[in-house]
GROMACS .gro file of C-alpha atoms in nm:
model
  373
    1MET     CA    1  12.091   9.168   9.297
    2GLU     CA    2  12.254   9.204   9.589
    3TRP     CA    3  11.972   9.352   9.888
    4THR     CA    4  12.003   9.680   9.954
    5LYS     CA    5  12.074   9.796  10.343
    6THR     CA    6  11.669   9.807  10.353
    7GLU     CA    7  11.619   9.540  10.290
    8LYS     CA    8  11.864   9.315  10.514
    9LYS     CA    9  11.730   9.499  10.799
   10GLN     CA   10  11.343   9.430  10.717
   11LEU     CA   11  11.460   9.048  10.647
   12ALA     CA   12  11.666   9.040  10.977
   13ILE     CA   13  11.323   9.233  11.139
   14PHE     CA   14  11.126   8.922  10.969
   15PHE     CA   15  11.330   8.608  11.037
   16ALA     CA   16  11.392   8.786  11.421
   17VAL     CA   17  10.998   8.721  11.406
   18ALA     CA   18  10.884   8.481  11.199
   19PHE     CA   19  11.142   8.205  11.289
   20GLY     CA   20  11.255   8.281  11.696
   21VAL     CA   21  10.879   8.321  11.869
   22PRO     CA   22  10.798   7.988  11.726
   23TYR     CA   23  11.125   7.815  11.791
   24LEU     CA   24  11.092   7.950  12.157
   25MET     CA   25  10.760   7.846  12.174
   26GLY     CA   26  10.830   7.494  12.107
   27PHE     CA   27  11.040   7.523  12.495
   28PRO     CA   28  10.666   7.585  12.597
   29MET     CA   29  10.488   7.379  12.407
   30ALA     CA   30  10.706   7.023  12.518
   31LEU     CA   31  10.602   7.146  12.871
   32VAL     CA   32  10.239   7.058  12.761
   33LEU     CA   33  10.338   6.755  12.555
   34ARG     CA   34  10.557   6.593  12.873
   35ALA     CA   35  10.269   6.746  13.106
   36GLY     CA   36   9.989   6.483  12.884
   37GLY     CA   37   9.851   6.822  12.705
   38ASP     CA   38   9.678   6.904  12.340
   39THR     CA   39   9.973   7.172  12.138
   40THR     CA   40   9.688   7.266  11.916
   41THR     CA   41   9.697   7.647  12.008
   42PHE     CA   42  10.080   7.672  11.955
   43ALA     CA   43  10.010   7.487  11.543
   44THR     CA   44   9.713   7.841  11.518
   45ALA     CA   45   9.899   8.095  11.707
   46GLN     CA   46  10.214   8.020  11.488
   47MET     CA   47  10.088   8.100  11.172
   48PHE     CA   48  10.015   8.417  11.258
   49TYR     CA   49  10.406   8.486  11.317
   50PRO     CA   50  10.550   8.521  10.930
   51ALA     CA   51  10.288   8.854  10.863
   52ALA     CA   52  10.383   9.010  11.202
   53GLY     CA   53  10.785   8.997  11.108
   54VAL     CA   54  10.650   9.141  10.785
   55MET     CA   55  10.472   9.435  10.951
   56LEU     CA   56  10.723   9.520  11.206
   57ALA     CA   57  10.982   9.496  10.959
   58LEU     CA   58  10.841   9.715  10.732
   59LEU     CA   59  10.683   9.993  11.009
   60ALA     CA   60  11.068  10.034  11.176
   61THR     CA   61  11.199  10.096  10.866
   62ARG     CA   62  10.947  10.278  10.633
   63ARG     CA   63  10.874  10.538  10.984
   64ASP     CA   64  10.787  10.816  10.797
   65ASP     CA   65  10.579  10.635  10.476
   66LYS     CA   66  10.253  10.727  10.513
   67MET     CA   67  10.125  10.442  10.174
   68LEU     CA   68  10.201  10.160  10.492
   69PRO     CA   69   9.862   9.999  10.593
   70ARG     CA   70   9.851  10.036  10.879
   71LEU     CA   71   9.484   9.982  11.039
   72PHE     CA   72   9.535   9.620  10.919
   73TYR     CA   73   9.884   9.616  11.070
   74GLY     CA   74   9.806   9.789  11.361
   75ALA     CA   75   9.513   9.539  11.434
   76TYR     CA   76   9.692   9.250  11.272
   77LEU     CA   77   9.932   9.280  11.512
   78ALA     CA   78   9.691   9.304  11.810
   79LEU     CA   79   9.513   8.962  11.686
   80THR     CA   80   9.885   8.826  11.641
   81GLY     CA   81   9.959   8.929  11.966
   82LEU     CA   82   9.700   8.791  12.179
   83MET     CA   83   9.672   8.470  11.998
   84LEU     CA   84  10.030   8.390  12.090
   85VAL     CA   85   9.915   8.485  12.503
   86LEU     CA   86   9.614   8.236  12.456
   87SER     CA   87   9.805   8.006  12.282
   88MET     CA   88   9.970   7.988  12.618
   89ALA     CA   89   9.754   8.045  12.840
   90LEU     CA   90   9.443   7.780  12.703
   91SER     CA   91   9.720   7.490  12.701
   92PHE     CA   92   9.825   7.554  13.110
   93THR     CA   93   9.526   7.555  13.204
   94GLY     CA   94   9.345   7.311  13.167
   95LEU     CA   95   9.056   7.352  12.950
   96GLY     CA   96   9.075   7.057  12.789
   97PRO     CA   97   9.109   7.085  12.354
   98GLU     CA   98   8.765   7.136  12.324
   99LEU     CA   99   8.661   7.469  12.508
  100SER     CA  100   8.965   7.570  12.504
  101GLY     CA  101   8.981   7.510  12.087
  102GLY     CA  102   8.653   7.727  12.116
  103ILE     CA  103   8.723   8.027  12.326
  104LEU     CA  104   9.085   8.032  12.047
  105THR     CA  105   8.784   8.055  11.758
  106GLY     CA  106   8.590   8.289  11.910
  107VAL     CA  107   8.862   8.527  11.959
  108LEU     CA  108   9.021   8.430  11.628
  109MET     CA  109   8.663   8.532  11.442
  110VAL     CA  110   8.598   8.877  11.629
  111GLY     CA  111   8.892   8.996  11.539
  112THR     CA  112   8.921   8.858  11.212
  113LEU     CA  113   8.628   9.076  11.104
  114LEU     CA  114   8.778   9.372  11.278
  115CYS     CA  115   9.117   9.310  11.061
  116TRP     CA  116   8.739   9.305  10.708
  117ILE     CA  117   8.705   9.624  10.908
  118LEU     CA  118   9.064   9.807  10.868
  119TYR     CA  119   9.202   9.623  10.602
  120PHE     CA  120   8.884   9.803  10.362
  121ALA     CA  121   8.935  10.176  10.665
  122ASP     CA  122   9.335  10.160  10.435
  123GLY     CA  123   9.088  10.308  10.089
  124LYS     CA  124   9.297  10.113   9.814
  125ALA     CA  125   9.598  10.289   9.783
  126ARG     CA  126   9.760  10.232  10.054
  127ARG     CA  127   9.633   9.836  10.062
  128THR     CA  128   9.787   9.831   9.697
  129VAL     CA  129  10.116   9.975   9.829
  130GLY     CA  130  10.110   9.729  10.144
  131GLY     CA  131  10.036   9.429   9.796
  132LEU     CA  132   9.679   9.330  10.008
  133ARG     CA  133   9.509   9.379   9.684
  134LEU     CA  134   9.319   9.174   9.467
  135THR     CA  135   9.213   9.346   9.099
  136GLY     CA  136   9.420   9.536   8.921
  137ALA     CA  137   9.776   9.430   9.075
  138GLY     CA  138   9.795   9.292   8.700
  139GLY     CA  139   9.809   8.968   8.773
  140LYS     CA  140   9.531   8.726   8.614
  141GLY     CA  141   9.422   8.331   8.569
  142VAL     CA  142   9.273   8.375   8.976
  143VAL     CA  143   8.964   8.169   8.939
  144THR     CA  144   9.175   7.890   8.659
  145THR     CA  145   9.413   7.891   8.949
  146VAL     CA  146   9.250   7.779   9.227
  147LEU     CA  147   9.073   7.529   8.994
  148VAL     CA  148   9.375   7.379   8.862
  149PHE     CA  149   9.546   7.358   9.246
  150LEU     CA  150   9.143   7.168   9.375
  151ALA     CA  151   9.211   6.925   9.074
  152LEU     CA  152   9.586   6.829   9.174
  153TYR     CA  153   9.528   6.823   9.521
  154LEU     CA  154   9.174   6.589   9.450
  155GLY     CA  155   9.405   6.400   9.177
  156ARG     CA  156   9.634   6.326   9.496
  157TYR     CA  157   9.425   6.173   9.681
  158ALA     CA  158   9.258   5.930   9.394
  159ILE     CA  159   9.603   5.832   9.322
  160LEU     CA  160   9.687   5.739   9.689
  161ILE     CA  161   9.364   5.602   9.671
  162LEU     CA  162   9.487   5.338   9.375
  163ILE     CA  163   9.817   5.278   9.515
  164SER     CA  164   9.726   5.155   9.873
  165ARG     CA  165   9.376   4.961   9.677
  166LEU     CA  166   9.675   4.808   9.483
  167ALA     CA  167   9.897   4.697   9.746
  168ASP     CA  168   9.592   4.552   9.909
  169PRO     CA  169   9.219   4.547   9.764
  170THR     CA  170   9.070   4.442  10.067
  171ILE     CA  171   9.165   4.791  10.213
  172THR     CA  172   8.854   5.055  10.250
  173LEU     CA  173   8.870   5.369  10.285
  174ALA     CA  174   8.774   5.420  10.660
  175GLN     CA  175   9.032   5.195  10.664
  176MET     CA  176   9.233   5.486  10.488
  177GLY     CA  177   9.140   5.725  10.687
  178PHE     CA  178   8.824   5.881  10.474
  179SER     CA  179   8.553   5.977  10.695
  180THR     CA  180   8.215   5.763  10.642
  181ASP     CA  181   8.008   6.074  10.710
  182PRO     CA  182   7.887   6.153  10.406
  183VAL     CA  183   7.618   6.460  10.511
  184TYR     CA  184   7.926   6.631  10.796
  185SER     CA  185   8.180   6.645  10.507
  186LEU     CA  186   7.883   6.774  10.257
  187ALA     CA  187   7.814   7.028  10.530
  188VAL     CA  188   8.162   7.102  10.555
  189LEU     CA  189   8.211   7.215  10.203
  190ILE     CA  190   7.920   7.393  10.178
  191THR     CA  191   8.050   7.598  10.504
  192LEU     CA  192   8.399   7.691  10.394
  193PRO     CA  193   8.316   7.963  10.195
  194LEU     CA  194   8.247   8.104  10.575
  195SER     CA  195   8.473   7.956  10.713
  196PHE     CA  196   8.770   8.161  10.503
  197ALA     CA  197   8.569   8.482  10.503
  198LEU     CA  198   8.593   8.486  10.896
  199ALA     CA  199   8.956   8.277  10.951
  200PHE     CA  200   9.116   8.367  10.718
  201THR     CA  201   9.415   8.555  10.929
  202PRO     CA  202   9.560   8.238  11.033
  203PHE     CA  203   9.671   8.133  10.664
  204PHE     CA  204   9.700   8.474  10.577
  205GLY     CA  205   9.978   8.528  10.761
  206GLU     CA  206  10.160   8.212  10.651
  207GLU     CA  207  10.102   8.389  10.293
  208TYR     CA  208  10.213   8.753  10.381
  209GLY     CA  209  10.509   8.666  10.497
  210TRP     CA  210  10.654   8.393  10.260
  211ARG     CA  211  10.495   8.527   9.913
  212ALA     CA  212  10.464   8.846   9.970
  213PHE     CA  213  10.818   8.938  10.153
  214LEU     CA  214  11.003   8.669  10.120
  215GLN     CA  215  10.991   8.439   9.835
  216PRO     CA  216  11.007   8.881   9.576
  217LEU     CA  217  11.393   8.874   9.796
  218LEU     CA  218  11.529   8.553   9.759
  219GLN     CA  219  11.482   8.611   9.451
  220LYS     CA  220  11.581   8.924   9.370
  221ARG     CA  221  11.948   8.770   9.480
  222PHE     CA  222  11.869   8.421   9.436
  223GLY     CA  223  11.688   8.385   9.119
  224ALA     CA  224  11.386   8.321   9.045
  225LYS     CA  225  11.332   7.936   9.041
  226ARG     CA  226  11.645   7.836   9.328
  227GLY     CA  227  11.541   8.126   9.531
  228VAL     CA  228  11.146   7.966   9.534
  229VAL     CA  229  11.359   7.633   9.614
  230LEU     CA  230  11.533   7.750   9.893
  231LEU     CA  231  11.199   7.962  10.071
  232GLY     CA  232  11.057   7.601  10.083
  233VAL     CA  233  11.321   7.460  10.274
  234LEU     CA  234  11.326   7.775  10.458
  235TRP     CA  235  10.959   7.700  10.509
  236GLY     CA  236  10.977   7.337  10.561
  237PHE     CA  237  11.199   7.418  10.856
  238TRP     CA  238  11.023   7.708  11.039
  239HIS     CA  239  10.801   7.417  11.101
  240LEU     CA  240  11.063   7.191  11.315
  241PRO     CA  241  10.856   7.244  11.654
  242LEU     CA  242  10.543   7.122  11.513
  243ASN     CA  243  10.687   6.872  11.383
  244VAL     CA  244  10.776   6.700  11.773
  245PHE     CA  245  10.578   6.839  11.923
  246TYR     CA  246  10.205   6.853  11.721
  247TYR     CA  247  10.232   6.691  11.398
  248SER     CA  248  10.459   6.366  11.511
  249PRO     CA  249  10.593   6.405  11.791
  250ALA     CA  250  10.709   6.019  11.800
  251THR     CA  251  10.826   6.028  11.463
  252TRP     CA  252  10.925   6.346  11.437
  253LEU     CA  253  11.211   6.267  11.219
  254GLN     CA  254  10.986   6.164  10.873
  255SER     CA  255  10.757   6.455  10.986
  256LEU     CA  256  10.974   6.705  10.904
  257ALA     CA  257  11.152   6.516  10.636
  258ASN     CA  258  10.791   6.520  10.519
  259GLN     CA  259  10.759   6.815  10.583
  260ILE     CA  260  11.068   6.974  10.380
  261VAL     CA  261  10.950   6.800  10.057
  262LEU     CA  262  10.600   6.934  10.096
  263CYS     CA  263  10.665   7.254  10.149
  264VAL     CA  264  10.875   7.324   9.854
  265CYS     CA  265  10.659   7.200   9.638
  266LEU     CA  266  10.401   7.353   9.719
  267ALA     CA  267  10.621   7.675   9.732
  268ALA     CA  268  10.755   7.609   9.390
  269PHE     CA  269  10.322   7.586   9.279
  270PHE     CA  270  10.192   7.858   9.550
  271GLY     CA  271  10.453   8.070   9.433
  272TYR     CA  272  10.342   8.029   9.019
  273ALA     CA  273   9.982   8.135   9.168
  274GLN     CA  274  10.188   8.439   9.323
  275HIS     CA  275  10.283   8.543   9.018
  276LYS     CA  276  10.038   8.435   8.779
  277THR     CA  277   9.746   8.580   8.942
  278ARG     CA  278  10.011   8.900   9.079
  279THR     CA  279   9.729   8.873   9.468
  280VAL     CA  280   9.887   8.747   9.762
  281TRP     CA  281   9.502   8.632   9.848
  282VAL     CA  282   9.518   8.379   9.604
  283PRO     CA  283   9.801   8.184   9.781
  284VAL     CA  284   9.574   8.266  10.008
  285THR     CA  285   9.270   8.052   9.922
  286LEU     CA  286   9.506   7.792   9.851
  287HIS     CA  287   9.684   7.736  10.137
  288PHE     CA  288   9.324   7.747  10.333
  289LEU     CA  289   9.137   7.496  10.088
  290ASN     CA  290   9.471   7.275  10.168
  291ASN     CA  291   9.478   7.295  10.537
  292ASN     CA  292   9.056   7.263  10.539
  293LEU     CA  293   8.989   7.016  10.244
  294ILE     CA  294   9.130   6.809  10.459
  295ALA     CA  295   8.814   6.763  10.665
  296VAL     CA  296   8.592   6.717  10.416
  297PHE     CA  297   8.814   6.396  10.334
  298ALA     CA  298   8.884   6.265  10.703
  299GLY     CA  299   8.622   6.390  10.834
  300SER     CA  300   8.879   6.617  11.135
  301THR     CA  301   9.168   6.886  11.093
  302ALA     CA  302   9.232   6.619  11.396
  303VAL     CA  303   9.372   6.372  11.161
  304ILE     CA  304   9.752   6.591  11.148
  305SER     CA  305   9.836   6.566  11.490
  306GLY     CA  306   9.933   6.273  11.681
  307GLN     CA  307  10.033   6.075  11.335
  308VAL     CA  308  10.316   5.815  11.292
  309LEU     CA  309  10.536   5.798  10.956
  310GLY     CA  310  10.734   5.549  10.812
  311TRP     CA  311  10.975   5.676  10.619
  312GLY     CA  312  10.842   5.454  10.315
  313GLU     CA  313  10.521   5.629  10.324
  314VAL     CA  314  10.808   5.974  10.297
  315LEU     CA  315  10.934   5.853   9.988
  316VAL     CA  316  10.601   5.771   9.827
  317SER     CA  317  10.426   6.081   9.900
  318GLY     CA  318  10.787   6.309   9.834
  319VAL     CA  319  10.776   6.111   9.488
  320LEU     CA  320  10.400   6.204   9.434
  321LEU     CA  321  10.415   6.539   9.534
  322ALA     CA  322  10.655   6.614   9.337
  323ILE     CA  323  10.528   6.464   9.018
  324LEU     CA  324  10.237   6.724   9.099
  325TYR     CA  325  10.329   7.001   9.151
  326LEU     CA  326  10.707   7.035   9.072
  327PRO     CA  327  10.633   7.046   8.684
  328SER     CA  328  10.421   7.432   8.750
  329LEU     CA  329  10.795   7.556   8.808
  330ALA     CA  330  10.817   7.527   8.406
  331SER     CA  331  10.613   7.816   8.404
  332ARG     CA  332  10.608   8.103   8.156
  333TYR     CA  333  10.546   8.325   8.414
  334TRP     CA  334  10.832   8.263   8.649
  335ARG     CA  335  10.982   8.519   8.364
  336ARG     CA  336  10.797   8.844   8.552
  337PRO     CA  337  11.040   8.919   8.870
  338LEU     CA  338  10.725   9.009   9.209
  339PRO     CA  339  10.830   9.343   9.300
  340CYS     CA  340  10.909   9.331   9.641
  341LEU     CA  341  10.730   9.522   9.956
  342PRO     CA  342  10.663   9.808   9.949
  343LEU     CA  343  10.471   9.828   9.596
  344GLU     CA  344  10.434  10.162   9.450
  345VAL     CA  345  10.122  10.321   9.354
  346PRO     CA  346  10.097  10.339   8.953
  347ALA     CA  347   9.958  10.647   8.789
  348SER     CA  348   9.707  10.806   8.745
  349PRO     CA  349   9.667  10.796   8.349
  350ALA     CA  350   9.563  11.105   8.303
  351ALA     CA  351   9.188  11.209   8.152
  352PRO     CA  352   9.156  11.103   7.785
  353ASP     CA  353   9.016  11.531   7.720
  354ALA     CA  354   9.278  11.724   7.867
  355PRO     CA  355   9.467  11.935   7.723
  356VAL     CA  356   9.893  11.914   7.753
  357PRO     CA  357  10.098  12.162   7.762
  358PRO     CA  358  10.331  12.210   7.473
  359GLN     CA  359  10.603  12.246   7.687
  360ASP     CA  360  10.476  11.926   7.920
  361ALA     CA  361  10.479  11.717   7.550
  362GLY     CA  362  10.630  11.410   7.636
  363ALA     CA  363  10.729  11.420   7.940
  364LYS     CA  364  10.643  11.128   8.119
  365GLN     CA  365  10.352  11.145   8.455
  366PRO     CA  366  10.530  11.103   8.793
  367PRO     CA  367  10.398  10.808   9.005
  368LEU     CA  368  10.191  10.933   9.255
  369TYR     CA  369  10.435  10.711   9.511
  370GLY     CA  370  10.805  10.715   9.415
  371PRO     CA  371  11.100  10.463   9.432
  372LEU     CA  372  11.051  10.283   9.714
  373ASN     CA  373  11.489  10.172   9.782
   0.00000   0.00000   0.00000
C-alpha cells in the first residue's frame, strides 16, 4: 500500500528530527571527544529524539485534532529540549562525568515524573489515540513476552560464557567482563522497577518512534517482515554518531556493523512483541531491560563506551543474535497488521437492556473517533 500525503509529511518531519538532530549533534560530540571529554550526556539525549519527531509530526499535520494527548506531548517535548541543551552545556563545562551525569539524571527524573502526571491527565481516550495504552489495546501475552525476552537475554550470556570457556578453560568471569560484586548486582536488580518508573522516558523515546510510529508505516509500504528488517537497518544507522564518538571511537566501523546486526535482530523481536501485545509499553520495557541489565551483570553501564571490537567478535555476536531473535519472524502474530498513529477510540457498546428503535435496527454504531486518513 502507498502512504497518504499526510503520512508522507509525517515521515518527513519524523526523519528530520529523529535522524537530523543526532547527526548534527555529531559535531559537538567530536569536539568534546577531541578535548578528552565525556559524551555520555549526548547518548542519553539522543534516545529522546525519535518520540519527539513523532509528536511534532502528529501535531503539525493534525493541528485541529483535539484527541491527541497534547499534555503528555507537551511535557515530553519540553523535556527533550531540555535534555538536548543540557547534553551540550554539561559536556563543555568540564564538571566531569559523575557530576554532569548526576545533574542530567536529576533533571531526567523530575521530567519523567511530570510526564507521568500529564500522561494520566490526558485521559484514556487521548492515550488510546496516541497509542499509549498498556491495557485494552487488543493484544495479549504481556508478561509471557517479557519473560521470553529475559530467557533469551540470559541464554545469550550463557552461550558467550560457554564459548569463552571452550576457547580458554582458565578464563574467569571477571576476565570476561562480569561483575565480581554480587551485592551491587542484586541491589541494581531489585531497584529496576523503581528505575523504570523514574526514568522510562529515554526508552519510550526510541520505542514510540521505532515501534509505535515507524514500524506500522514501513510495514504498510513494504510488508510486515521486510518492513521490520528495513526498520532494523535504519535503527542501526541512527546510532552512527554514537558508534563513532561514544561506543567505539577506535573501531567505529566494526561497532556500526555490530550495531546494524543487533538492531535488525532486536527489531524482529521487539516488533513481534508489538504485534502480539499491541502496546508500545512492552517494547519500552524490553529496551529498558536490554540496556539496564548490563549494570547487573557487568557492574556498570560504563562498559558500553570506549569499546574496542574485532571483526571476529562482530561475527560471533551476529550469528548468536540471529539464532536467538530472528526465529520470532516466524510467529503468526505478524499476520495482524499494526495500525498507524494516531489510533481510533473504539465505539462504546450499547447497553444490553437499551431498546433499539425499529428504524435503526441493524444499523451500525458509528465510532466515537472517525477515520484518520
